[in-house]
CSV table of N, CA and C in Angstrom, one decimal:
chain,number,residue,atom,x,y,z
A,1,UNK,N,-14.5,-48.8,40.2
A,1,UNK,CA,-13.7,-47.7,39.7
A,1,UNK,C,-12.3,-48.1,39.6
A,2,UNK,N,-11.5,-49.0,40.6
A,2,UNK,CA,-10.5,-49.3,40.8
A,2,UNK,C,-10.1,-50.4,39.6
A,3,UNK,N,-11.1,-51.0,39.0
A,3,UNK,CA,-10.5,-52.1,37.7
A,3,UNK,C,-10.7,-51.1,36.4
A,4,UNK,N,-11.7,-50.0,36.7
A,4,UNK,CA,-11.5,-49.7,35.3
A,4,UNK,C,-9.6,-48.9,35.2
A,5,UNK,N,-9.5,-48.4,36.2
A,5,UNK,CA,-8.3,-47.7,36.3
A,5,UNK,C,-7.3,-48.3,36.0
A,6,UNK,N,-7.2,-49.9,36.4
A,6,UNK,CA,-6.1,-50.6,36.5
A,6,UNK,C,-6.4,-50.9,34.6
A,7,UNK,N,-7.5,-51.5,33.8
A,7,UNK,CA,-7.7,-52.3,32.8
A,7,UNK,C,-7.2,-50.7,31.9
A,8,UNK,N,-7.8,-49.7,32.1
A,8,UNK,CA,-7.4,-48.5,31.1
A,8,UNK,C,-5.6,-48.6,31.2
A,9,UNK,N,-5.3,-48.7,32.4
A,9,UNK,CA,-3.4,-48.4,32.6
A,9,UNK,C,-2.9,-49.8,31.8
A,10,UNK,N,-3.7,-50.8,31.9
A,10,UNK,CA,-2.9,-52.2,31.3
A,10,UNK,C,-3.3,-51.8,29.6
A,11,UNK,N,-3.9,-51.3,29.3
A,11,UNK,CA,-3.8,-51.2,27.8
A,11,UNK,C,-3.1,-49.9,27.3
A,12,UNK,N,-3.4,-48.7,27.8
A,12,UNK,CA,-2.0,-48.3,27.8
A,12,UNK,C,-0.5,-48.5,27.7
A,13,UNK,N,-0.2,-49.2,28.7
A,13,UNK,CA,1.1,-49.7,28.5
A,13,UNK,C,1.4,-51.0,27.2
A,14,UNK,N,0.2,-52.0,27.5
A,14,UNK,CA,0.5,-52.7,26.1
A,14,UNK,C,0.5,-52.2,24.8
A,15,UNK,N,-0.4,-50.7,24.5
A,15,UNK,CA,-0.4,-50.0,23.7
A,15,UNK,C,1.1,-49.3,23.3
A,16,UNK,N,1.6,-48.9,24.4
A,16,UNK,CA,2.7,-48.1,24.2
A,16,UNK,C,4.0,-48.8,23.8
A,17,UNK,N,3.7,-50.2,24.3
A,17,UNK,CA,5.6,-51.2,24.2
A,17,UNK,C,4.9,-51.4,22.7
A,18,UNK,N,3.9,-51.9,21.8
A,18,UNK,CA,3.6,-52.0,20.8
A,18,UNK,C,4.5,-51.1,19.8
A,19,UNK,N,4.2,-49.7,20.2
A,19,UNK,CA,4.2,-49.0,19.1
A,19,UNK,C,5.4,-48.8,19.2
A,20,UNK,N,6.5,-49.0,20.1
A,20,UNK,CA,7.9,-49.3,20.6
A,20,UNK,C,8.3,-50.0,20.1
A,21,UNK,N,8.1,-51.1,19.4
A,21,UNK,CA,9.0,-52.4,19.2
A,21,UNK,C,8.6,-52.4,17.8
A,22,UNK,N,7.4,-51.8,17.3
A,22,UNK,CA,7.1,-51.8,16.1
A,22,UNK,C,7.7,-50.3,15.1
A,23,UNK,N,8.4,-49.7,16.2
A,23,UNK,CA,9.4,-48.3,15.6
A,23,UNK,C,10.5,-48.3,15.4
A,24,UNK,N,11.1,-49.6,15.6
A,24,UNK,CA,12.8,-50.0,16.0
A,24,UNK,C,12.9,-50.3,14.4
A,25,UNK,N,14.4,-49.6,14.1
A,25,UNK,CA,14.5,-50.6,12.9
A,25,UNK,C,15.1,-51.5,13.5
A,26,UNK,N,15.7,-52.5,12.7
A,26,UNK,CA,17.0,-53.7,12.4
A,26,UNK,C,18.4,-52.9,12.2
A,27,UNK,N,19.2,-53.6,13.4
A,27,UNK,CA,20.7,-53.4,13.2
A,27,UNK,C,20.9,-53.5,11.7
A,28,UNK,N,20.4,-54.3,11.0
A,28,UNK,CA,20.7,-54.8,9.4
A,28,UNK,C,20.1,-53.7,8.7
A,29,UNK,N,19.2,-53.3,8.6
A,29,UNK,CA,18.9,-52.2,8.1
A,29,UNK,C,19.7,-50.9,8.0
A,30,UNK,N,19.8,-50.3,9.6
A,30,UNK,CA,20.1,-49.2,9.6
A,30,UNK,C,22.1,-49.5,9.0
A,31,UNK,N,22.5,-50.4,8.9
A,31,UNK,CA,23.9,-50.9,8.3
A,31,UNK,C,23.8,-50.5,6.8
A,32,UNK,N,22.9,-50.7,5.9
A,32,UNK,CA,22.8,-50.8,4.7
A,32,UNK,C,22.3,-49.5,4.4
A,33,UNK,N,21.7,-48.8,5.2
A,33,UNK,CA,21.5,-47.2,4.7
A,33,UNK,C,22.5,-46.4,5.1
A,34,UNK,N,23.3,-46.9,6.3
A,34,UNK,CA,24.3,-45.9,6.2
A,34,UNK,C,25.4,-46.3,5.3
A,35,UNK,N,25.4,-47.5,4.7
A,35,UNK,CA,26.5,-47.6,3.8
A,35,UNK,C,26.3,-47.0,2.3
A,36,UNK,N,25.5,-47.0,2.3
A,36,UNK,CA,24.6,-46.3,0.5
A,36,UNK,C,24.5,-45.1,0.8
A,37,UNK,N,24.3,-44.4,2.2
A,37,UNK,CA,24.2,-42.8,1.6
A,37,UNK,C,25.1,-42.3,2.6
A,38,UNK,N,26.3,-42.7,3.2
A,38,UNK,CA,27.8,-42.0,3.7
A,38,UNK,C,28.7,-42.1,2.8
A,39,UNK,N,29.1,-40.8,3.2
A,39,UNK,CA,30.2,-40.5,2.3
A,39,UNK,C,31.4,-41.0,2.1
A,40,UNK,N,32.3,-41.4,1.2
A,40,UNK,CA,33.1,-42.6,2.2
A,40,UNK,C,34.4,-41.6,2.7
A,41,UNK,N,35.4,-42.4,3.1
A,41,UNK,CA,35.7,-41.9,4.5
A,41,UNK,C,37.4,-42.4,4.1
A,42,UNK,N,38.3,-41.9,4.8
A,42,UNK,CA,39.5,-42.4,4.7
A,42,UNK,C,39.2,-43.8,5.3
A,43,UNK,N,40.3,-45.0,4.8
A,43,UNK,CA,40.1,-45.9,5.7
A,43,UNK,C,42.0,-46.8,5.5
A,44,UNK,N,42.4,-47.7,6.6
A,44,UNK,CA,43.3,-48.1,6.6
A,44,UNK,C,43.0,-49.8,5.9
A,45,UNK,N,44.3,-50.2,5.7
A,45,UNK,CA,44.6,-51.8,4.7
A,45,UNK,C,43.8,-52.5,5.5
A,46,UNK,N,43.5,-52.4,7.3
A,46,UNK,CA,43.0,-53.6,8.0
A,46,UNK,C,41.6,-53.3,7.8
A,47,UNK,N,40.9,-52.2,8.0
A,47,UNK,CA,39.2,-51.8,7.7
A,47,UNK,C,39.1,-52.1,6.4
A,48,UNK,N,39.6,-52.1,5.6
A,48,UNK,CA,39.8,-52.9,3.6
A,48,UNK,C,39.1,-54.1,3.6
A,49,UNK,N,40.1,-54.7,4.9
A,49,UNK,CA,40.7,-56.5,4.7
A,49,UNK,C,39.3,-56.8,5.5
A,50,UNK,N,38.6,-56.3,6.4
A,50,UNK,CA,37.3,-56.7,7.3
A,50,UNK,C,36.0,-56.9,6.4
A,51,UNK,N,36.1,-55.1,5.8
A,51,UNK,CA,35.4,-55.1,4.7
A,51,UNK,C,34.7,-56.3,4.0
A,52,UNK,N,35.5,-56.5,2.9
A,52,UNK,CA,35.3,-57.6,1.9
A,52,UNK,C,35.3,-59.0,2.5
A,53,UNK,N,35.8,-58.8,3.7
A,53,UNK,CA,35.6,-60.8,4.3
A,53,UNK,C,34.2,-60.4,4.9
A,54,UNK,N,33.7,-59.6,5.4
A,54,UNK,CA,32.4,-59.5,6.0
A,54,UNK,C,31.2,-59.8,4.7
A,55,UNK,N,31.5,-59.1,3.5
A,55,UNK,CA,30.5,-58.9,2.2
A,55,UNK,C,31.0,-60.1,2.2
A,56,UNK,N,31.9,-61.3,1.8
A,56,UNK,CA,31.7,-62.2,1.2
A,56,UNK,C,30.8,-63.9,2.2
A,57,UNK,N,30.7,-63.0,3.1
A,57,UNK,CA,29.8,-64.2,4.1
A,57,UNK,C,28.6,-63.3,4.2
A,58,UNK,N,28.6,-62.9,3.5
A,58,UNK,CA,27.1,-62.2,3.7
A,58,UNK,C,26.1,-62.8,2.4
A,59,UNK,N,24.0,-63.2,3.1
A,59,UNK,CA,23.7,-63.3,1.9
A,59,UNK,C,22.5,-63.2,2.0
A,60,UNK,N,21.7,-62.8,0.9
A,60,UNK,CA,20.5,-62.1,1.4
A,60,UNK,C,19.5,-62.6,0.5
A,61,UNK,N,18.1,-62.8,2.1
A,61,UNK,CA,17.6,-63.6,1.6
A,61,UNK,C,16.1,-62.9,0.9
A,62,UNK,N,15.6,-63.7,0.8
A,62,UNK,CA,13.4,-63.3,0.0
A,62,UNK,C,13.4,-62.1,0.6
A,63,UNK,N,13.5,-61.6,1.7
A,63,UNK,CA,13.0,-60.5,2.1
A,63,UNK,C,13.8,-59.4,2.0
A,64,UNK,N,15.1,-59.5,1.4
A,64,UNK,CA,15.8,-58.5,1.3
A,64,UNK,C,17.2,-58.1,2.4
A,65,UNK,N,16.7,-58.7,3.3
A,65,UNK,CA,17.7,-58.7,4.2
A,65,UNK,C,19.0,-59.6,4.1
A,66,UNK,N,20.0,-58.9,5.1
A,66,UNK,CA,21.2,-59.9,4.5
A,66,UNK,C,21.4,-60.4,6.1
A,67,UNK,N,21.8,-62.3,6.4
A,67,UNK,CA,22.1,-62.3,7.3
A,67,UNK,C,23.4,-63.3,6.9
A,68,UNK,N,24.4,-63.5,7.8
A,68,UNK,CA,25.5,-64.0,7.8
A,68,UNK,C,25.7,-65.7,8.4
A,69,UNK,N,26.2,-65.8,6.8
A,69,UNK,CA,26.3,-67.4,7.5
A,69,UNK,C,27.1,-68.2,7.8
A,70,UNK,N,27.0,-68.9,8.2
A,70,UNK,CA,28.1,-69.9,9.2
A,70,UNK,C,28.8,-70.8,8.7
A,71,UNK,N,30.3,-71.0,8.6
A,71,UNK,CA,30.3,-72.3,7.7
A,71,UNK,C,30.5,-73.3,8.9
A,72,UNK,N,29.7,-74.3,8.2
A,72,UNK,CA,29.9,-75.8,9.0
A,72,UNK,C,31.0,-76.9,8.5
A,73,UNK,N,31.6,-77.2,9.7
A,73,UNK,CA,32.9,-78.2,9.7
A,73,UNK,C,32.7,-79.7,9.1
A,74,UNK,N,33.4,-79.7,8.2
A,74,UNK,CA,33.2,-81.2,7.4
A,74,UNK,C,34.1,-82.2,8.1
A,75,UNK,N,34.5,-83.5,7.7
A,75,UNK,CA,35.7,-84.6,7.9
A,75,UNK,C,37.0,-84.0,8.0
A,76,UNK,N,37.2,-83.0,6.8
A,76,UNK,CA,38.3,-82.7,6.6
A,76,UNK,C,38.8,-81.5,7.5
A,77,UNK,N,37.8,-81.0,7.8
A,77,UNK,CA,38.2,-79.8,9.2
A,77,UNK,C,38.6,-80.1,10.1
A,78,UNK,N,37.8,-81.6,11.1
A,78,UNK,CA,37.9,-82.4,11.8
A,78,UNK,C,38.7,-83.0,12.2
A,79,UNK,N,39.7,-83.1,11.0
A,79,UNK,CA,40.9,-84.1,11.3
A,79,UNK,C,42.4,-83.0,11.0
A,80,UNK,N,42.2,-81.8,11.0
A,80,UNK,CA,42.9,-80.7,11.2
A,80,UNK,C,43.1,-80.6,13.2
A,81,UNK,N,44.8,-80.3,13.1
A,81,UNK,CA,45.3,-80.2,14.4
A,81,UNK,C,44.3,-78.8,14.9
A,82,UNK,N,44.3,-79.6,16.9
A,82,UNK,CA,43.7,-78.4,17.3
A,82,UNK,C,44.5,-77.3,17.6
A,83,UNK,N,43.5,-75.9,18.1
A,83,UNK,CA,44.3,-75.1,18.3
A,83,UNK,C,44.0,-75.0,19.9
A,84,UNK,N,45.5,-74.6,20.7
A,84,UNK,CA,45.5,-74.1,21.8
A,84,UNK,C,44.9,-72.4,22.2
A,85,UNK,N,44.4,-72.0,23.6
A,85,UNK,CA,43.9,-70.9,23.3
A,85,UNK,C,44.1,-70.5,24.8
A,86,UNK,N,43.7,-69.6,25.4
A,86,UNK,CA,43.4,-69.1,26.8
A,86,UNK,C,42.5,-68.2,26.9
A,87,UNK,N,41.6,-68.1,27.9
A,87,UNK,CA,40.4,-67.4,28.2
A,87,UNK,C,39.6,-67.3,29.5
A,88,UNK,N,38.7,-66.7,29.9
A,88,UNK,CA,37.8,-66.7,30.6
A,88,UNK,C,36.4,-67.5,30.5
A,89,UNK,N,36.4,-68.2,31.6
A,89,UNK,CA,35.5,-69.4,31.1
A,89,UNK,C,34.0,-68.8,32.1
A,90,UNK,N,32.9,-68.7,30.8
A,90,UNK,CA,31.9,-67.5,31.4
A,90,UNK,C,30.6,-68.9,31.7
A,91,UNK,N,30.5,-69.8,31.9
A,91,UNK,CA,29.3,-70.4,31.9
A,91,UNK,C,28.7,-71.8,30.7
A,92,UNK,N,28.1,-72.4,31.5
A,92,UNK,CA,27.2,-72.9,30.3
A,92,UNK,C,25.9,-72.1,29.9
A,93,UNK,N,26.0,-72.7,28.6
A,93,UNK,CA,25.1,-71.6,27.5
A,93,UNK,C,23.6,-72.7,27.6
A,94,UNK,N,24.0,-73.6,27.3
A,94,UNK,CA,23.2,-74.8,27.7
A,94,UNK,C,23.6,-76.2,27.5
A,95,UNK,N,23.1,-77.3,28.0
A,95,UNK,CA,23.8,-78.7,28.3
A,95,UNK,C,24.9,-79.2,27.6
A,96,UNK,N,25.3,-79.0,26.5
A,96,UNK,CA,25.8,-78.8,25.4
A,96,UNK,C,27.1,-77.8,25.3
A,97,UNK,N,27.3,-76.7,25.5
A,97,UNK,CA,28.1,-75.6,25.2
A,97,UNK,C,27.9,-74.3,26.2
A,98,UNK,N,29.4,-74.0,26.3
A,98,UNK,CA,30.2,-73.2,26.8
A,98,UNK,C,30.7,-71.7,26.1
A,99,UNK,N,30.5,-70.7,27.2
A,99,UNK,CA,31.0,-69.6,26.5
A,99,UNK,C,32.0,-68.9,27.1
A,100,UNK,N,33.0,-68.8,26.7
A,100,UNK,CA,34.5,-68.2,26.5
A,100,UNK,C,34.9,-67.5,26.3
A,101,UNK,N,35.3,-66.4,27.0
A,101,UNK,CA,36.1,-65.0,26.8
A,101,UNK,C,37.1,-65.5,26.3
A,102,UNK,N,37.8,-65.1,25.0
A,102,UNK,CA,39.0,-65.4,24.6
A,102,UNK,C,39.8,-64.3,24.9
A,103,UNK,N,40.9,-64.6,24.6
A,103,UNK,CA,42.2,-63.4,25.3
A,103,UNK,C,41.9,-62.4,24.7
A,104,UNK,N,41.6,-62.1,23.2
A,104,UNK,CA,41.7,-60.9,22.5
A,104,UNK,C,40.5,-60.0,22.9
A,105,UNK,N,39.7,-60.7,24.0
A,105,UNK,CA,38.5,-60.0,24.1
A,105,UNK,C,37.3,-60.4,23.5
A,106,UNK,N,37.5,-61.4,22.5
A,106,UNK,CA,36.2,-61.8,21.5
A,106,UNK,C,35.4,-63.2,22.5
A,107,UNK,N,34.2,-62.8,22.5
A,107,UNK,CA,33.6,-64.0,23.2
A,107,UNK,C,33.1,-65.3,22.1
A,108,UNK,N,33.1,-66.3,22.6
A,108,UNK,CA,32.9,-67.3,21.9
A,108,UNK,C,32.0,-68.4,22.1
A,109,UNK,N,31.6,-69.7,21.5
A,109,UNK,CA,30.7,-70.5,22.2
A,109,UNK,C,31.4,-71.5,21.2
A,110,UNK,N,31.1,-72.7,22.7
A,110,UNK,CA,32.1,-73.8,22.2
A,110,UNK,C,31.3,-74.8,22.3
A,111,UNK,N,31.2,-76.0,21.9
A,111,UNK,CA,30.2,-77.5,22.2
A,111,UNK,C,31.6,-78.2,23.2
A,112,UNK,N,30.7,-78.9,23.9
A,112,UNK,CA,31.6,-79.4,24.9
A,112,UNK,C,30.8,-81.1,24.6
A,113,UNK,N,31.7,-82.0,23.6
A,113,UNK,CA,31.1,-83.6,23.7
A,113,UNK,C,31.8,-84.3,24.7
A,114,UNK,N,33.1,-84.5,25.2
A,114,UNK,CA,34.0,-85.2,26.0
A,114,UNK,C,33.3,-85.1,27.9
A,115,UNK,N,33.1,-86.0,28.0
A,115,UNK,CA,32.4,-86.5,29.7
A,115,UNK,C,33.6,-85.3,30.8
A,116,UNK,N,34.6,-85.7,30.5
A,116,UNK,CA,35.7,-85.9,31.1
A,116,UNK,C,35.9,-83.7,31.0
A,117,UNK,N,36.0,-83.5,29.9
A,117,UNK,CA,35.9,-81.8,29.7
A,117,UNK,C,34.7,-81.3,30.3
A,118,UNK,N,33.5,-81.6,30.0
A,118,UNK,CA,32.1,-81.4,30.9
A,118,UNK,C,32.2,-81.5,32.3
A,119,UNK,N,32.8,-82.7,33.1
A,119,UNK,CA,33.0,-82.4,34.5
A,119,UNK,C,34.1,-81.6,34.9
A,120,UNK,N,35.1,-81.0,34.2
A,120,UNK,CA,36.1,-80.5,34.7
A,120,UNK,C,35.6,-79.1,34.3
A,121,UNK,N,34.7,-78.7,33.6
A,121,UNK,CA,34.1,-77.8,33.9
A,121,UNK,C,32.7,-77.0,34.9
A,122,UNK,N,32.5,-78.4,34.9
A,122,UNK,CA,31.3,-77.9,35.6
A,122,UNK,C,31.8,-77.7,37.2
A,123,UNK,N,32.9,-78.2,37.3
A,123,UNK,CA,33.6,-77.9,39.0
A,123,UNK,C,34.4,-76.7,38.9
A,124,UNK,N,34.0,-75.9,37.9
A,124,UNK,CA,35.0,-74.5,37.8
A,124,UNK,C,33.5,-73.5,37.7
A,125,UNK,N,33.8,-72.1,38.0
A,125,UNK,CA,33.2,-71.4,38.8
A,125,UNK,C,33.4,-70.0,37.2
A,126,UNK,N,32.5,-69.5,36.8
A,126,UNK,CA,32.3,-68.6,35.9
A,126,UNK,C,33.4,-67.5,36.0
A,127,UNK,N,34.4,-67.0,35.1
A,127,UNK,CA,35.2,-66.1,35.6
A,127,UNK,C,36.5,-67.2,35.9
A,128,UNK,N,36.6,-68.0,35.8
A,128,UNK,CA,38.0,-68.9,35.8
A,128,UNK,C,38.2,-68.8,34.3
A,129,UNK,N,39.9,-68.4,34.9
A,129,UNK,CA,40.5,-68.6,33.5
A,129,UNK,C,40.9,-70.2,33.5
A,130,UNK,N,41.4,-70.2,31.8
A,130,UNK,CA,41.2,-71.5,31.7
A,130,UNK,C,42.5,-71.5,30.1
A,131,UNK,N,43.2,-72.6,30.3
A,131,UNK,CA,44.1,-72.5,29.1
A,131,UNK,C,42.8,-74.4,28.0
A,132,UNK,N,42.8,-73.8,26.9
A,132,UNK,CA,42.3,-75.1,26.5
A,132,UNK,C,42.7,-75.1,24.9
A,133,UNK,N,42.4,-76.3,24.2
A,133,UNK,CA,42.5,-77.1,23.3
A,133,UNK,C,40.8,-77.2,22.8
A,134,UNK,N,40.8,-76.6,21.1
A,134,UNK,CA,39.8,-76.9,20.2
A,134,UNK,C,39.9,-77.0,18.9
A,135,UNK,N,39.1,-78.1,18.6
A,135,UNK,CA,39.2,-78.4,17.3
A,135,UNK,C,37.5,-77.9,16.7
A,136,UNK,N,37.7,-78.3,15.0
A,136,UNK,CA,35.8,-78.6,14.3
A,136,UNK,C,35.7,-79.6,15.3
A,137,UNK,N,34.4,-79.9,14.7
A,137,UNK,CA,33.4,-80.7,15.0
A,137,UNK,C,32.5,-81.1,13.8
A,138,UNK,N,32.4,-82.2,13.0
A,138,UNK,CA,31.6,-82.5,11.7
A,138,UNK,C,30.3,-81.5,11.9
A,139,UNK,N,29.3,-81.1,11.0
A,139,UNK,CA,28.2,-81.1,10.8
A,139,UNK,C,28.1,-79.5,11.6
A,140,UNK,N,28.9,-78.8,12.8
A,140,UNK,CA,28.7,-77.6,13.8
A,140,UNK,C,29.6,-76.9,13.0
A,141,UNK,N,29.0,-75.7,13.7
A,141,UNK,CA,28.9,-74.4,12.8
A,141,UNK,C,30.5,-73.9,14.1
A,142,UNK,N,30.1,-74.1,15.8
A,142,UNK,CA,31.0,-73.8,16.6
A,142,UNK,C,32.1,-75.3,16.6
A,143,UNK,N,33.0,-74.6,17.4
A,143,UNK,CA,34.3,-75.3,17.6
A,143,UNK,C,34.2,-76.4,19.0
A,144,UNK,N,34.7,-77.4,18.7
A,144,UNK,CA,34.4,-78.2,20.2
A,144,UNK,C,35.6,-78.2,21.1
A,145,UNK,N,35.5,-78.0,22.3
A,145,UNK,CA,36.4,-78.0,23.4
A,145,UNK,C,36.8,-79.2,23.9
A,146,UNK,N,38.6,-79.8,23.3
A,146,UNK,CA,38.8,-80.8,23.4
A,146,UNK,C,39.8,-81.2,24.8
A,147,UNK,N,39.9,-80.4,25.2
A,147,UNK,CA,40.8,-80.7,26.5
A,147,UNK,C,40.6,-79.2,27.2
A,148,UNK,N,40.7,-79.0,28.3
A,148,UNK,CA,40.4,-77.6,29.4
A,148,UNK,C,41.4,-77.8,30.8
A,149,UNK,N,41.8,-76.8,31.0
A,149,UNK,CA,42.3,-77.0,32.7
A,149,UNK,C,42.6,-75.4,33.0
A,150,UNK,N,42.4,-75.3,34.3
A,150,UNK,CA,42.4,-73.9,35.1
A,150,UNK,C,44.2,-73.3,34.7
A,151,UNK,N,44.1,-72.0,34.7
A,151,UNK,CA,45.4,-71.2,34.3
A,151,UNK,C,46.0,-70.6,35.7
């Protein structure tokens, strides 16, 4: 009696996350119906300027959907001066790359190639702020972390 009870509650619940996950729209979706049938709305020069930079990296694909794409850093990005920055340095993301509270609040993910930036991070503790240096990276969509030190 005790397995039928347990095997009836296990398919119930598989039954139930089913029809759960299969009810959800897409963030992407529910974005594009509310923009085709709201009304529009007062809006200021900066919600203008977000606007149209958001539509023009947008692109949609066989299915209808639009997803956003990334541009990847060539030679000539590469050999552009880095930029300095300060932040909260939140972890590795994996062997590879780091993620970065930047000052304004915007989180970020950075590739970490330098030996020398990799150990000096990995002796710092999640939640250290951190003043650093990043530039492109050929071929990567993220920015590489060229020099780091505690603030």
């Amino acid at each position: 009696m005790r397995k039928k009870y347990l095997l009836i509650t296990c398919m119930l619940m598989i039954g139930a996350v089913g029809l759960m996950a299969c009810g959800k729209k897409s963030p992407s979706s529910e974005v594009s119906t509310e923009a085709t049938t709201a009304e529009p709305e007062e809006t200021t020069a900066s919600e203008e300027v977000s606007t149209v930079a958001t539509e023009e990296t947008e692109a949609t694909t066989e299915a209808g959907k639009t997803t956003t794409e990334a541009t990847i850093a060539d030679k000539k990005d590469e050999k552009k001066k880095p930029v300095s920055a300060t932040g909260v340095y939140n972890g590795f993301g994996d062997s590879n790359s780091v993620e970065v509270k930047m000052s304004n609040g915007e989180y970020k993910t950075f590739i970490i190639e330098d030996e020398k930036v990799m150990d000096a991070l990995n002796d710092m503790e999640p939640g250290t702020k951190i003043s650093f240096t990043y530039g492109a990276l050929e071929g990567q969509a993220n920015m590489q972390i060229l020099s780091v030190k505690k603030k």
